[in-house]
Backbone as ProteinMPNN parsed JSONL, in Angstrom:
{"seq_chain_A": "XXXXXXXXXXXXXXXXXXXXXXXXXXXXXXXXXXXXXXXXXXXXXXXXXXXXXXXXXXXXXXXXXXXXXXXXXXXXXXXXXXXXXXXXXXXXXXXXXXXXXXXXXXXXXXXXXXXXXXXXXXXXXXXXXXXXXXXXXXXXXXXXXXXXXXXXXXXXXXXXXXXXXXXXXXXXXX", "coords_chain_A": {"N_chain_A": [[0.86, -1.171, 0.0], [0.401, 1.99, -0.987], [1.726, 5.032, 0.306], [0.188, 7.456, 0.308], [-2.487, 5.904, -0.289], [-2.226, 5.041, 1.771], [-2.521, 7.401, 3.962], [-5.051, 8.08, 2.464], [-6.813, 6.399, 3.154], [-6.558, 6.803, 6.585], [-8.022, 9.149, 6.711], [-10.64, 8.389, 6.058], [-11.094, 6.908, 8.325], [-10.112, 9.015, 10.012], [-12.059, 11.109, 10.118], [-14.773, 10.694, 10.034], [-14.915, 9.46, 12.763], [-14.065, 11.467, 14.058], [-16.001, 13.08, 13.885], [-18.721, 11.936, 14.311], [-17.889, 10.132, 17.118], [-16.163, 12.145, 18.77], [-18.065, 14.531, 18.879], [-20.77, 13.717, 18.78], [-20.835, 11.42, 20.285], [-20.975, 11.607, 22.666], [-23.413, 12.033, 23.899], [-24.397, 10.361, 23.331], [-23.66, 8.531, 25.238], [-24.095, 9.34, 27.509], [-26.704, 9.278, 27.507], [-26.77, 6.253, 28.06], [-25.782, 6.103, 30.809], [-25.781, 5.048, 33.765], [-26.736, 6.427, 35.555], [-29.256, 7.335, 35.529], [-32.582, 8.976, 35.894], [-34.547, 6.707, 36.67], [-32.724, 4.747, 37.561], [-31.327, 5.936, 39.882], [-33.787, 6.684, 42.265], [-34.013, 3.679, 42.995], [-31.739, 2.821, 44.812], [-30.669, 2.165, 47.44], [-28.841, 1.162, 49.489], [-25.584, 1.573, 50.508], [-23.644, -0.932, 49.526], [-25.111, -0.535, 46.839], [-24.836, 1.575, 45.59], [-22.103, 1.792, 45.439], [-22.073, -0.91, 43.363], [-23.37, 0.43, 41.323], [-21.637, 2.238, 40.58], [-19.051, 1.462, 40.281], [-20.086, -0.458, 38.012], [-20.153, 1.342, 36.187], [-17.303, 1.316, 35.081], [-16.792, -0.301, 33.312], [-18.108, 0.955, 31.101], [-16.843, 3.439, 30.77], [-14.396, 2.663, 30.041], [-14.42, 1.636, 27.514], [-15.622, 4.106, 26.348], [-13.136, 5.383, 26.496], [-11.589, 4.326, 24.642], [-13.201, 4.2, 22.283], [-13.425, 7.344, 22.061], [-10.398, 7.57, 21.208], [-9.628, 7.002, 19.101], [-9.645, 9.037, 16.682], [-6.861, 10.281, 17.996], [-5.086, 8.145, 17.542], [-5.149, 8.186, 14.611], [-4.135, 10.533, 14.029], [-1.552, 9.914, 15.391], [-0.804, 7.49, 13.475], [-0.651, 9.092, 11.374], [1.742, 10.315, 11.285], [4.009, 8.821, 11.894], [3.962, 7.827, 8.895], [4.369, 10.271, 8.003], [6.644, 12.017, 9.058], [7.376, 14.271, 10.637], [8.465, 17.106, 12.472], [7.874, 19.667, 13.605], [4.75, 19.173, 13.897], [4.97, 16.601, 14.937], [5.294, 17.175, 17.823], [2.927, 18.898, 18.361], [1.456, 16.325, 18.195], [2.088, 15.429, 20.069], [0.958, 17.297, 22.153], [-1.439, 16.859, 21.985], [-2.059, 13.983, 22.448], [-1.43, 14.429, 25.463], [-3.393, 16.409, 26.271], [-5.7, 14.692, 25.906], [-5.407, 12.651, 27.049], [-5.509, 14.238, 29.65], [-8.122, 14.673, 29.703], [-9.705, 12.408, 29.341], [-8.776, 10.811, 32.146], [-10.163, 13.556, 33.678], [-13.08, 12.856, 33.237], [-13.034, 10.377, 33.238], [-13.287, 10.345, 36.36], [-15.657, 12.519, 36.808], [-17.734, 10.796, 36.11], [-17.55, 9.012, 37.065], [-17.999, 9.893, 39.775], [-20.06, 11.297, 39.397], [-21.89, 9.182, 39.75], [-21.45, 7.806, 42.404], [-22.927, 10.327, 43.505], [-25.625, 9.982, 43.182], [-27.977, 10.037, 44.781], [-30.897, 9.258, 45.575], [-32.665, 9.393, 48.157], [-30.997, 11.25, 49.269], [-29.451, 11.034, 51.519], [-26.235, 10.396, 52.805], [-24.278, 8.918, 51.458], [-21.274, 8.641, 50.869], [-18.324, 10.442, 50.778], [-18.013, 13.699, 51.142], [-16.256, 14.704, 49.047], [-17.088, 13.901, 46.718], [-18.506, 15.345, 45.719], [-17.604, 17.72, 44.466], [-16.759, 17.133, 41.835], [-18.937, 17.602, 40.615], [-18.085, 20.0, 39.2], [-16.108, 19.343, 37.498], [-16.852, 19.032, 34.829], [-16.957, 21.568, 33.389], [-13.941, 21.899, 33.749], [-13.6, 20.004, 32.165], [-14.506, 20.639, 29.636], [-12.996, 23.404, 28.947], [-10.142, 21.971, 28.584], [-11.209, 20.629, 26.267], [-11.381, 22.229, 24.399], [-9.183, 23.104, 23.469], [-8.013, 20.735, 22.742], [-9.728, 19.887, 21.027], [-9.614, 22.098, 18.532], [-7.022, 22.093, 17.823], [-6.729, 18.983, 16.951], [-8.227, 18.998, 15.116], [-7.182, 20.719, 13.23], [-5.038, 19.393, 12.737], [-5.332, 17.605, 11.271], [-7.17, 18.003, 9.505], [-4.326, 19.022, 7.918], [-3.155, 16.551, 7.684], [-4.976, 15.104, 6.144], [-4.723, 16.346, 3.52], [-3.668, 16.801, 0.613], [-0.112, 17.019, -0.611], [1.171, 16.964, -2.301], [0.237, 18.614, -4.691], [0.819, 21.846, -4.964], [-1.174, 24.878, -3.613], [-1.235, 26.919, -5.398], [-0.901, 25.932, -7.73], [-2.599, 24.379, -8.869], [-5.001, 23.737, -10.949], [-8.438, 24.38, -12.267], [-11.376, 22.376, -13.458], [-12.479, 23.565, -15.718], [-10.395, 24.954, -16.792], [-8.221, 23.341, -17.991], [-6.582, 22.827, -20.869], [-6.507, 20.58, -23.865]], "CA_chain_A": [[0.0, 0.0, 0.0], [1.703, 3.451, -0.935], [1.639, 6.005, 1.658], [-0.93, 8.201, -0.05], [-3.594, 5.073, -0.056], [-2.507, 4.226, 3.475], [-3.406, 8.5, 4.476], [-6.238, 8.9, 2.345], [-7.898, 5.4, 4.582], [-6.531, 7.195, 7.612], [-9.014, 10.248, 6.612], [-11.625, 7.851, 5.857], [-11.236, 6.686, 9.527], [-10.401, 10.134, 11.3], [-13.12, 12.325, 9.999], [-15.975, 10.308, 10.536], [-14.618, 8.997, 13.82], [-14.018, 12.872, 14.908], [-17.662, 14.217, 14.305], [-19.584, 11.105, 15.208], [-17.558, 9.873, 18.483], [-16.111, 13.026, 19.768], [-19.254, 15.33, 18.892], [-21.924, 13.201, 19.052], [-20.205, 11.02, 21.419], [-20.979, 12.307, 24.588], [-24.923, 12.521, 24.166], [-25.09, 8.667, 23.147], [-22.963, 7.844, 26.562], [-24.675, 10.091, 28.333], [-27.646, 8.603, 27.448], [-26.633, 4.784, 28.271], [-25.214, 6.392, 31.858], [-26.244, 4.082, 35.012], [-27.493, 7.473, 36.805], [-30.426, 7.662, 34.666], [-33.429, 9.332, 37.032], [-35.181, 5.887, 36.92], [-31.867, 3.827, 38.544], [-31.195, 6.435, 41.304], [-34.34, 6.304, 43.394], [-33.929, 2.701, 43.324], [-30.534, 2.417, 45.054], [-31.183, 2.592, 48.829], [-27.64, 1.084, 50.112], [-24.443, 2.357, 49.663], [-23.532, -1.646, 48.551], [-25.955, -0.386, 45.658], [-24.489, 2.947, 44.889], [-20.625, 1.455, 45.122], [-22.189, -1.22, 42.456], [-23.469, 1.535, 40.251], [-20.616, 3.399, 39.842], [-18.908, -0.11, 39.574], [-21.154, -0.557, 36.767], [-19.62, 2.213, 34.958], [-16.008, 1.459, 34.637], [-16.313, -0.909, 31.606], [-18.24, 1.579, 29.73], [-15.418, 4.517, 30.963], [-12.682, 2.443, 29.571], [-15.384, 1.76, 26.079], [-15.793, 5.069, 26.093], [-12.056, 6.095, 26.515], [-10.988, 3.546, 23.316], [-13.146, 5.148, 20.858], [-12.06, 8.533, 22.072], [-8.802, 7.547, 20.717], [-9.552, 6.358, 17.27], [-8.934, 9.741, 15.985], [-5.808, 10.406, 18.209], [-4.34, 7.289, 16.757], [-5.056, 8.415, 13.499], [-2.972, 11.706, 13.967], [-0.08, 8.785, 15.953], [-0.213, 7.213, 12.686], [-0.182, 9.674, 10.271], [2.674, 11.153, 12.334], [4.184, 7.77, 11.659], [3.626, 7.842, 7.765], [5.117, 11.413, 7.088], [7.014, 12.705, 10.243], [7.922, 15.904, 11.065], [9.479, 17.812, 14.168], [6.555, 20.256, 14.388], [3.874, 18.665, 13.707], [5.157, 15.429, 16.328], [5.009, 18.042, 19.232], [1.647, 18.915, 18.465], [0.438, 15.35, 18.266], [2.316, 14.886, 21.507], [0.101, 17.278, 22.932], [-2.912, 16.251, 21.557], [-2.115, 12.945, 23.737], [-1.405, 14.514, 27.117], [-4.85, 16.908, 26.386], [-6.315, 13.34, 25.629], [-5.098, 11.559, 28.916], [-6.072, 14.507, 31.1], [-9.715, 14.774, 29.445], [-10.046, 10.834, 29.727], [-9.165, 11.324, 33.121], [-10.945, 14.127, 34.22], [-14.267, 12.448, 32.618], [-13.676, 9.324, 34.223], [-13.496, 11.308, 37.571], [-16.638, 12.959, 36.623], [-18.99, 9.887, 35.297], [-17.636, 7.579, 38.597], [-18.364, 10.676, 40.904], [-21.258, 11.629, 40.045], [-22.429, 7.614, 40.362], [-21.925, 7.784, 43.598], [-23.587, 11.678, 44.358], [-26.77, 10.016, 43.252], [-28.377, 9.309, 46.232], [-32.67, 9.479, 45.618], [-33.364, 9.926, 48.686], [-30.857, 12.426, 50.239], [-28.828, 10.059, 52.098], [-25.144, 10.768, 52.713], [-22.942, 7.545, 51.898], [-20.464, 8.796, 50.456], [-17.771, 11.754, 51.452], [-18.8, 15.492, 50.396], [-15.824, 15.25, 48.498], [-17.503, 13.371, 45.677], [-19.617, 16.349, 45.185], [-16.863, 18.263, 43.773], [-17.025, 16.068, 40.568], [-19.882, 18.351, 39.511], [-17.312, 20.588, 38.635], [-15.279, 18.778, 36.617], [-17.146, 18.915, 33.15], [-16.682, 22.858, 33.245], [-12.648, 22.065, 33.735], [-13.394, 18.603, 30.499], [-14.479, 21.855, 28.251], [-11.802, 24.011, 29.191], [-8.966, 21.0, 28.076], [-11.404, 19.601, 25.023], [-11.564, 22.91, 23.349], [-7.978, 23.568, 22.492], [-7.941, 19.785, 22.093], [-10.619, 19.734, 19.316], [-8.846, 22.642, 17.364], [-5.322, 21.465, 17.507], [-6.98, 17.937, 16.781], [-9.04, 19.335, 13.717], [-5.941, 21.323, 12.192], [-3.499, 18.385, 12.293], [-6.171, 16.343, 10.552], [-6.832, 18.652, 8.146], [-3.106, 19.228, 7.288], [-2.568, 15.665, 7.074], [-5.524, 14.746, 4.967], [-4.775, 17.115, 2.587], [-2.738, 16.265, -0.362], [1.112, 17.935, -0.196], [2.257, 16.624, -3.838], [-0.047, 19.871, -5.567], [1.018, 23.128, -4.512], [-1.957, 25.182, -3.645], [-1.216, 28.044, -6.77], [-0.563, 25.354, -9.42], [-4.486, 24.017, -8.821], [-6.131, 23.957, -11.98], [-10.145, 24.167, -12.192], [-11.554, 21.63, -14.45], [-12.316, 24.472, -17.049], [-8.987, 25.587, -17.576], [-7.584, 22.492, -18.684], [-5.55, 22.27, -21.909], [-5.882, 19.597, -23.986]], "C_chain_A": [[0.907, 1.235, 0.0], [1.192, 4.766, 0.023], [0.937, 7.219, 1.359], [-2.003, 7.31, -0.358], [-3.723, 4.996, 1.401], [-3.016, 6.286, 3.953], [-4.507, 8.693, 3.93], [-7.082, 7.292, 3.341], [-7.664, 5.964, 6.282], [-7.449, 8.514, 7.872], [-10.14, 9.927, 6.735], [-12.331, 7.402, 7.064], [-11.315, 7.793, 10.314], [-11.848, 11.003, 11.021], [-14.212, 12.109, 10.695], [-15.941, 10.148, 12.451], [-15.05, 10.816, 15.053], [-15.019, 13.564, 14.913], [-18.433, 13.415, 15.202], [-19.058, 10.568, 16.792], [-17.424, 11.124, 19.153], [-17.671, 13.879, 19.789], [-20.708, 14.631, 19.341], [-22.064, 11.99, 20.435], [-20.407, 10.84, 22.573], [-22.912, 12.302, 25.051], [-25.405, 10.625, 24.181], [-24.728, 7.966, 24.991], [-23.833, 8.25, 27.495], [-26.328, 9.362, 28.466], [-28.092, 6.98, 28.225], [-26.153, 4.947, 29.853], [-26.498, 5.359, 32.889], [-26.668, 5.133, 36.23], [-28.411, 7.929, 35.843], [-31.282, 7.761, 36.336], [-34.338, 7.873, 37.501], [-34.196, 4.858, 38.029], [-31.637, 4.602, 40.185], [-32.266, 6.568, 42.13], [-34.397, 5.074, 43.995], [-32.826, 1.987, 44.309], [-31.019, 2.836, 46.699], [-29.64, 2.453, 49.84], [-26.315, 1.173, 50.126], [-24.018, 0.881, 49.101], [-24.051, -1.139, 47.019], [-25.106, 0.408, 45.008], [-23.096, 2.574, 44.509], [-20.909, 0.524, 43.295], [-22.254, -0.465, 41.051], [-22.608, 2.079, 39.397], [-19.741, 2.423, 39.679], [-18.739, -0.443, 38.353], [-20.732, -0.133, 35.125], [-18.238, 2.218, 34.365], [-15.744, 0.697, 33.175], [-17.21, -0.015, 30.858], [-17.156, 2.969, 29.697], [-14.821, 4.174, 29.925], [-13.415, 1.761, 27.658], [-14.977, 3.057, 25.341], [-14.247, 5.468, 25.481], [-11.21, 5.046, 24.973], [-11.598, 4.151, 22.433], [-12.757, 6.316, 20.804], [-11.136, 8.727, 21.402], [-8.697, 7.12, 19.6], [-9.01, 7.941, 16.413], [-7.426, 10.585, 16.743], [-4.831, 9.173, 17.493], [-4.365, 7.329, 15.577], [-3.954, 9.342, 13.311], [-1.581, 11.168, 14.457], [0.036, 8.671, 14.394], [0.105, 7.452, 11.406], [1.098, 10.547, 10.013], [4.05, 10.026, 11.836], [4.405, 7.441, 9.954], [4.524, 8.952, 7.035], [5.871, 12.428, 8.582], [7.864, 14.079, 9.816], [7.894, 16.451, 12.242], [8.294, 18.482, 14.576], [5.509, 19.545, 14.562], [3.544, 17.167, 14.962], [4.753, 16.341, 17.576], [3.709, 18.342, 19.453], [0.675, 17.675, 18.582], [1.177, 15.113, 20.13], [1.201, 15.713, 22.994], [-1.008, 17.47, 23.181], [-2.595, 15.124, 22.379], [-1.907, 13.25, 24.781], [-2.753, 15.43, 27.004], [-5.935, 15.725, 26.285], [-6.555, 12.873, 26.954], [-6.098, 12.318, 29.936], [-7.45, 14.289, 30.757], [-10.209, 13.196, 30.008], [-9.987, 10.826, 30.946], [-10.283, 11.964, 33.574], [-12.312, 13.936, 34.039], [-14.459, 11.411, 32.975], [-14.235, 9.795, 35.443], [-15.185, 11.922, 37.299], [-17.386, 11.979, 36.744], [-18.71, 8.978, 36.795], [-18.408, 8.719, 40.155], [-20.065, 11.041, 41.011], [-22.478, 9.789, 39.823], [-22.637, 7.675, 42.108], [-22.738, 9.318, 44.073], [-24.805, 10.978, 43.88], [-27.808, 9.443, 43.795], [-29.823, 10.484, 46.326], [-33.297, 9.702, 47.057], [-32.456, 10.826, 49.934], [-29.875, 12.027, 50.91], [-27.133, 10.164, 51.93], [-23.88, 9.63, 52.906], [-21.74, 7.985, 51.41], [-19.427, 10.487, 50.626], [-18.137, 12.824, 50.125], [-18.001, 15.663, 49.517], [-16.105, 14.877, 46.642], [-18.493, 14.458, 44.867], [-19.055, 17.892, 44.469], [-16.381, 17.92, 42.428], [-17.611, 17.086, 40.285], [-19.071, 19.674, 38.74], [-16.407, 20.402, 37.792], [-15.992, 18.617, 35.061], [-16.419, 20.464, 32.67], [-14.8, 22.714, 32.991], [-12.625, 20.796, 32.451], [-13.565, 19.996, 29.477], [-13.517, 22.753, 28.535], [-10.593, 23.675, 28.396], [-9.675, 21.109, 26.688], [-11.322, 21.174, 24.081], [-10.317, 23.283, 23.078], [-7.597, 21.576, 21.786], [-8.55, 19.743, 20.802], [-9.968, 20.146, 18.242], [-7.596, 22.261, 17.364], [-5.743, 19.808, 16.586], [-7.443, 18.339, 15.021], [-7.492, 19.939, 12.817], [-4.981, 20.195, 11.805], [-4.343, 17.572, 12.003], [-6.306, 16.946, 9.062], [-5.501, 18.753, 7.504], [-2.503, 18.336, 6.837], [-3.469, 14.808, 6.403], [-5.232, 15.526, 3.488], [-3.584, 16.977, 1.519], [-1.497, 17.772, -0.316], [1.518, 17.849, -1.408], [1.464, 17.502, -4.951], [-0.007, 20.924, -4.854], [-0.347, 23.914, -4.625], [-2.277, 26.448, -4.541], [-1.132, 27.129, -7.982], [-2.23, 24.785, -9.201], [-4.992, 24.576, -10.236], [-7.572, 23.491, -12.141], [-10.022, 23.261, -13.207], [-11.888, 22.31, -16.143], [-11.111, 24.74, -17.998], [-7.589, 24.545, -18.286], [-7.11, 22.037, -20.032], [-5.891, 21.379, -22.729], [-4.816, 19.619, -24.904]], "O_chain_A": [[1.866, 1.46, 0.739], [0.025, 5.137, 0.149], [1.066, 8.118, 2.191], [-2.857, 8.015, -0.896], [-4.734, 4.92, 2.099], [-4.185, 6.303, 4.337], [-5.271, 9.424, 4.561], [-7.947, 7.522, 4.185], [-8.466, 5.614, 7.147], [-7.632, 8.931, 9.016], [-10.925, 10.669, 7.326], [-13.556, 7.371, 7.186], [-12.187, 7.899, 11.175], [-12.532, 11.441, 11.946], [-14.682, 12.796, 11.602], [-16.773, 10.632, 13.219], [-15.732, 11.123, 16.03], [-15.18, 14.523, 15.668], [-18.798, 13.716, 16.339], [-19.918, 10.624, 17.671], [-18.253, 11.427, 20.011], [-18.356, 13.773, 20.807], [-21.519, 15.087, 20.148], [-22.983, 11.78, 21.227], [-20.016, 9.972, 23.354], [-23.453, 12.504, 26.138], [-26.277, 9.964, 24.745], [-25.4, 7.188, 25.668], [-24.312, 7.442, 28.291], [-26.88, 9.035, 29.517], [-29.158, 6.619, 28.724], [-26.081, 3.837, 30.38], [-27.685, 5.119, 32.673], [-26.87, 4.862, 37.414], [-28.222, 9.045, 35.359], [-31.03, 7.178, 37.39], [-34.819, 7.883, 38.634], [-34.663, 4.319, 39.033], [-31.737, 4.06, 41.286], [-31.766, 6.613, 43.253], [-34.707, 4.976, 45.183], [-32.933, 0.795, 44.595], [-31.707, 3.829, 46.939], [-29.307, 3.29, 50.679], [-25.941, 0.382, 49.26], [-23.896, 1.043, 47.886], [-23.321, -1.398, 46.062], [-24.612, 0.06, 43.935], [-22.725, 2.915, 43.386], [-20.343, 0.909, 42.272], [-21.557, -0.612, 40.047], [-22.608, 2.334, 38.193], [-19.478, 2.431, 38.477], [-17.713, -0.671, 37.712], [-20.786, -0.553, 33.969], [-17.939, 2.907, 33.39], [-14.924, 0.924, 32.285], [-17.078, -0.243, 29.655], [-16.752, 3.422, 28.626], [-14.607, 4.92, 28.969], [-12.606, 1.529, 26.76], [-14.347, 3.207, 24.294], [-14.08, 5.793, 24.306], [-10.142, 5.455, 24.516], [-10.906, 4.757, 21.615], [-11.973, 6.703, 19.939], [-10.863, 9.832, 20.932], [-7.603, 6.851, 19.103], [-8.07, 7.91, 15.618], [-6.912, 11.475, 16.065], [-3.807, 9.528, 16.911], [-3.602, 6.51, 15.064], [-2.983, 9.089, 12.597], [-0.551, 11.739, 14.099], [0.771, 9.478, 13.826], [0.702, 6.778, 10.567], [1.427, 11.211, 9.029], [5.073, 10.569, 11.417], [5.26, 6.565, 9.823], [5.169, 8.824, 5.994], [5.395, 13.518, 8.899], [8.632, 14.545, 8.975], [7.055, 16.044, 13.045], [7.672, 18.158, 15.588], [5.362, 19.236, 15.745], [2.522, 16.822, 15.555], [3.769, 16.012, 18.239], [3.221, 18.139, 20.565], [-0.505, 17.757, 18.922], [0.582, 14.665, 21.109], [0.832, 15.27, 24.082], [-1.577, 18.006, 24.133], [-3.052, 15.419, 23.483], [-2.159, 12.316, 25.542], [-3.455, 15.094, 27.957], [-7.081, 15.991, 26.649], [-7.549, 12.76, 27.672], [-6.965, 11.843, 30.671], [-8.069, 13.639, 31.599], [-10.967, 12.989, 30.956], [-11.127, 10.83, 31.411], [-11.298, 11.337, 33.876], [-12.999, 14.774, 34.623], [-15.61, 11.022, 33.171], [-15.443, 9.724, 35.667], [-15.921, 11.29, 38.057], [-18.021, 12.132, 37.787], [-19.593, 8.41, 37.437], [-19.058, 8.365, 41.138], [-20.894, 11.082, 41.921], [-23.706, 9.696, 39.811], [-23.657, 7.606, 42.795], [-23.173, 9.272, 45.224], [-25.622, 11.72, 44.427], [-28.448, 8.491, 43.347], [-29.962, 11.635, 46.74], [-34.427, 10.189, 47.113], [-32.86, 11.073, 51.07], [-29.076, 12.961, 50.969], [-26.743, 9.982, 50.776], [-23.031, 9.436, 53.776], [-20.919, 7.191, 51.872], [-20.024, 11.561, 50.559], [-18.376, 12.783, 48.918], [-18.313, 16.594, 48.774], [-15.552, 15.379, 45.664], [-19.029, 14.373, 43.762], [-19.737, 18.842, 44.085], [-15.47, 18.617, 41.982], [-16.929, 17.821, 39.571], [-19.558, 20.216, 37.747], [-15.855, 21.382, 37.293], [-15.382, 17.952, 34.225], [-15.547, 20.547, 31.805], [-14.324, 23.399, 32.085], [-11.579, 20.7, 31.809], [-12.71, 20.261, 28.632], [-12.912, 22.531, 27.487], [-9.995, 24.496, 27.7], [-8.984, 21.622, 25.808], [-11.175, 20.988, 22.873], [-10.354, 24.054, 22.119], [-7.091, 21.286, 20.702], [-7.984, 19.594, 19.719], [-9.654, 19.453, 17.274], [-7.265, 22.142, 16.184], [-5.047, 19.524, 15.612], [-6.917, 17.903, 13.997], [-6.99, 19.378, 11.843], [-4.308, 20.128, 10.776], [-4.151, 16.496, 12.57], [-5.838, 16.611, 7.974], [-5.576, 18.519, 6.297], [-1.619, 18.458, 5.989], [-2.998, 13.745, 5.999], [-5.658, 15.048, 2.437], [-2.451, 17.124, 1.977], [-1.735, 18.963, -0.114], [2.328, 18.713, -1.743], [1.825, 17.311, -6.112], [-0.874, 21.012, -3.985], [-0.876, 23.742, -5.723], [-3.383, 26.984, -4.483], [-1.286, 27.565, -9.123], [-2.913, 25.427, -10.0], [-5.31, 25.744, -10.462], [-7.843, 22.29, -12.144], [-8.982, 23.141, -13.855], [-11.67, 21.832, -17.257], [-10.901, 24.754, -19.211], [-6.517, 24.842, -18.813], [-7.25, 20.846, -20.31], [-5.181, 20.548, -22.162], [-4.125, 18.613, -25.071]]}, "name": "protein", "num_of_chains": 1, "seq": "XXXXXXXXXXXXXXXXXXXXXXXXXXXXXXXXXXXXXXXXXXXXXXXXXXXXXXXXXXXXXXXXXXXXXXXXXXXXXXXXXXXXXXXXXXXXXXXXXXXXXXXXXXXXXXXXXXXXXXXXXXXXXXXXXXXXXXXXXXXXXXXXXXXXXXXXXXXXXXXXXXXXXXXXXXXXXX"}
């Protein structure tokens, strides 16, 4: 496979990957979450509530693999056509990665346990500082996104036509 088949299938994979997982992403999970209003009045003992949030670590670490389909695209297009700048920026597109994955597990396990239907205090107050942690996930994801989006664009984009020699289909010669 020549190394302009193997990036344009790595486009084919990041693009889609980067609207539908990261963007849309978050509403499907969110959706499938184990603190839906119907599970938390049901939970009466903190056994319950530990289960819950339990519950949630194999879809976390779900979650946190597709996440990474379009960081491993930018690894291996990095991989394909390397360059000095361009490596630094994917490098920290993966530590803005880590902390978000982080700070989003932290979030989704915390607020498992704050959801306690009837009021009931099993768990320390400090779990209730979680609710703050999405405000500090958008903070990280938005220089992530655009750094993420630019070094996708730059390396889908064909390098072997200079962007002044471009000829329209009109102006073609024969």
């Amino acid at each position: 496979m020549t190394r302009l088949a193997a990036r344009a299938l790595l486009a084919v994979v990041f693009w889609p990957s980067l609207f539908f997982f990261w963007f849309l992403g978050p509403f499907v999970f969110l959706l499938l979450s184990t603190t839906s209003s119907e599970v938390c009045p049901r939970l009466e003992t903190r056994a319950e509530f530990l289960a819950a949030a339990n519950a949630t670590l194999p879809m976390l670490a779900v979650q946190g693999l597709v996440y990474a389909v379009p960081i491993l695209c930018l690894v291996l297009w990095e991989r394909l056509l390397p360059e000095p700048a361009r490596a630094r920026h994917i490098a920290t597109c993966v530590k803005l990665f880590a902390v978000t994955i982080v700070v989003g597990a932290l979030w989704a396990y915390g607020s498992s346990l704050m959801c306690d239907g009837y009021g009931q205090p099993f768990f320390s107050p400090v779990w209730q500082w979680t609710s703050y942690l999405p405000v500090i996930n958008i903070a990280i994801n938005i220089p992530l996104y655009v750094l993420t989006f630019s070094l996708g664009r730059a390396y889908s984009t064909r390098e072997d036509v200079p962007a002044g020699d471009a000829t329209l289909p009109d102006q073609i010669v024969p």
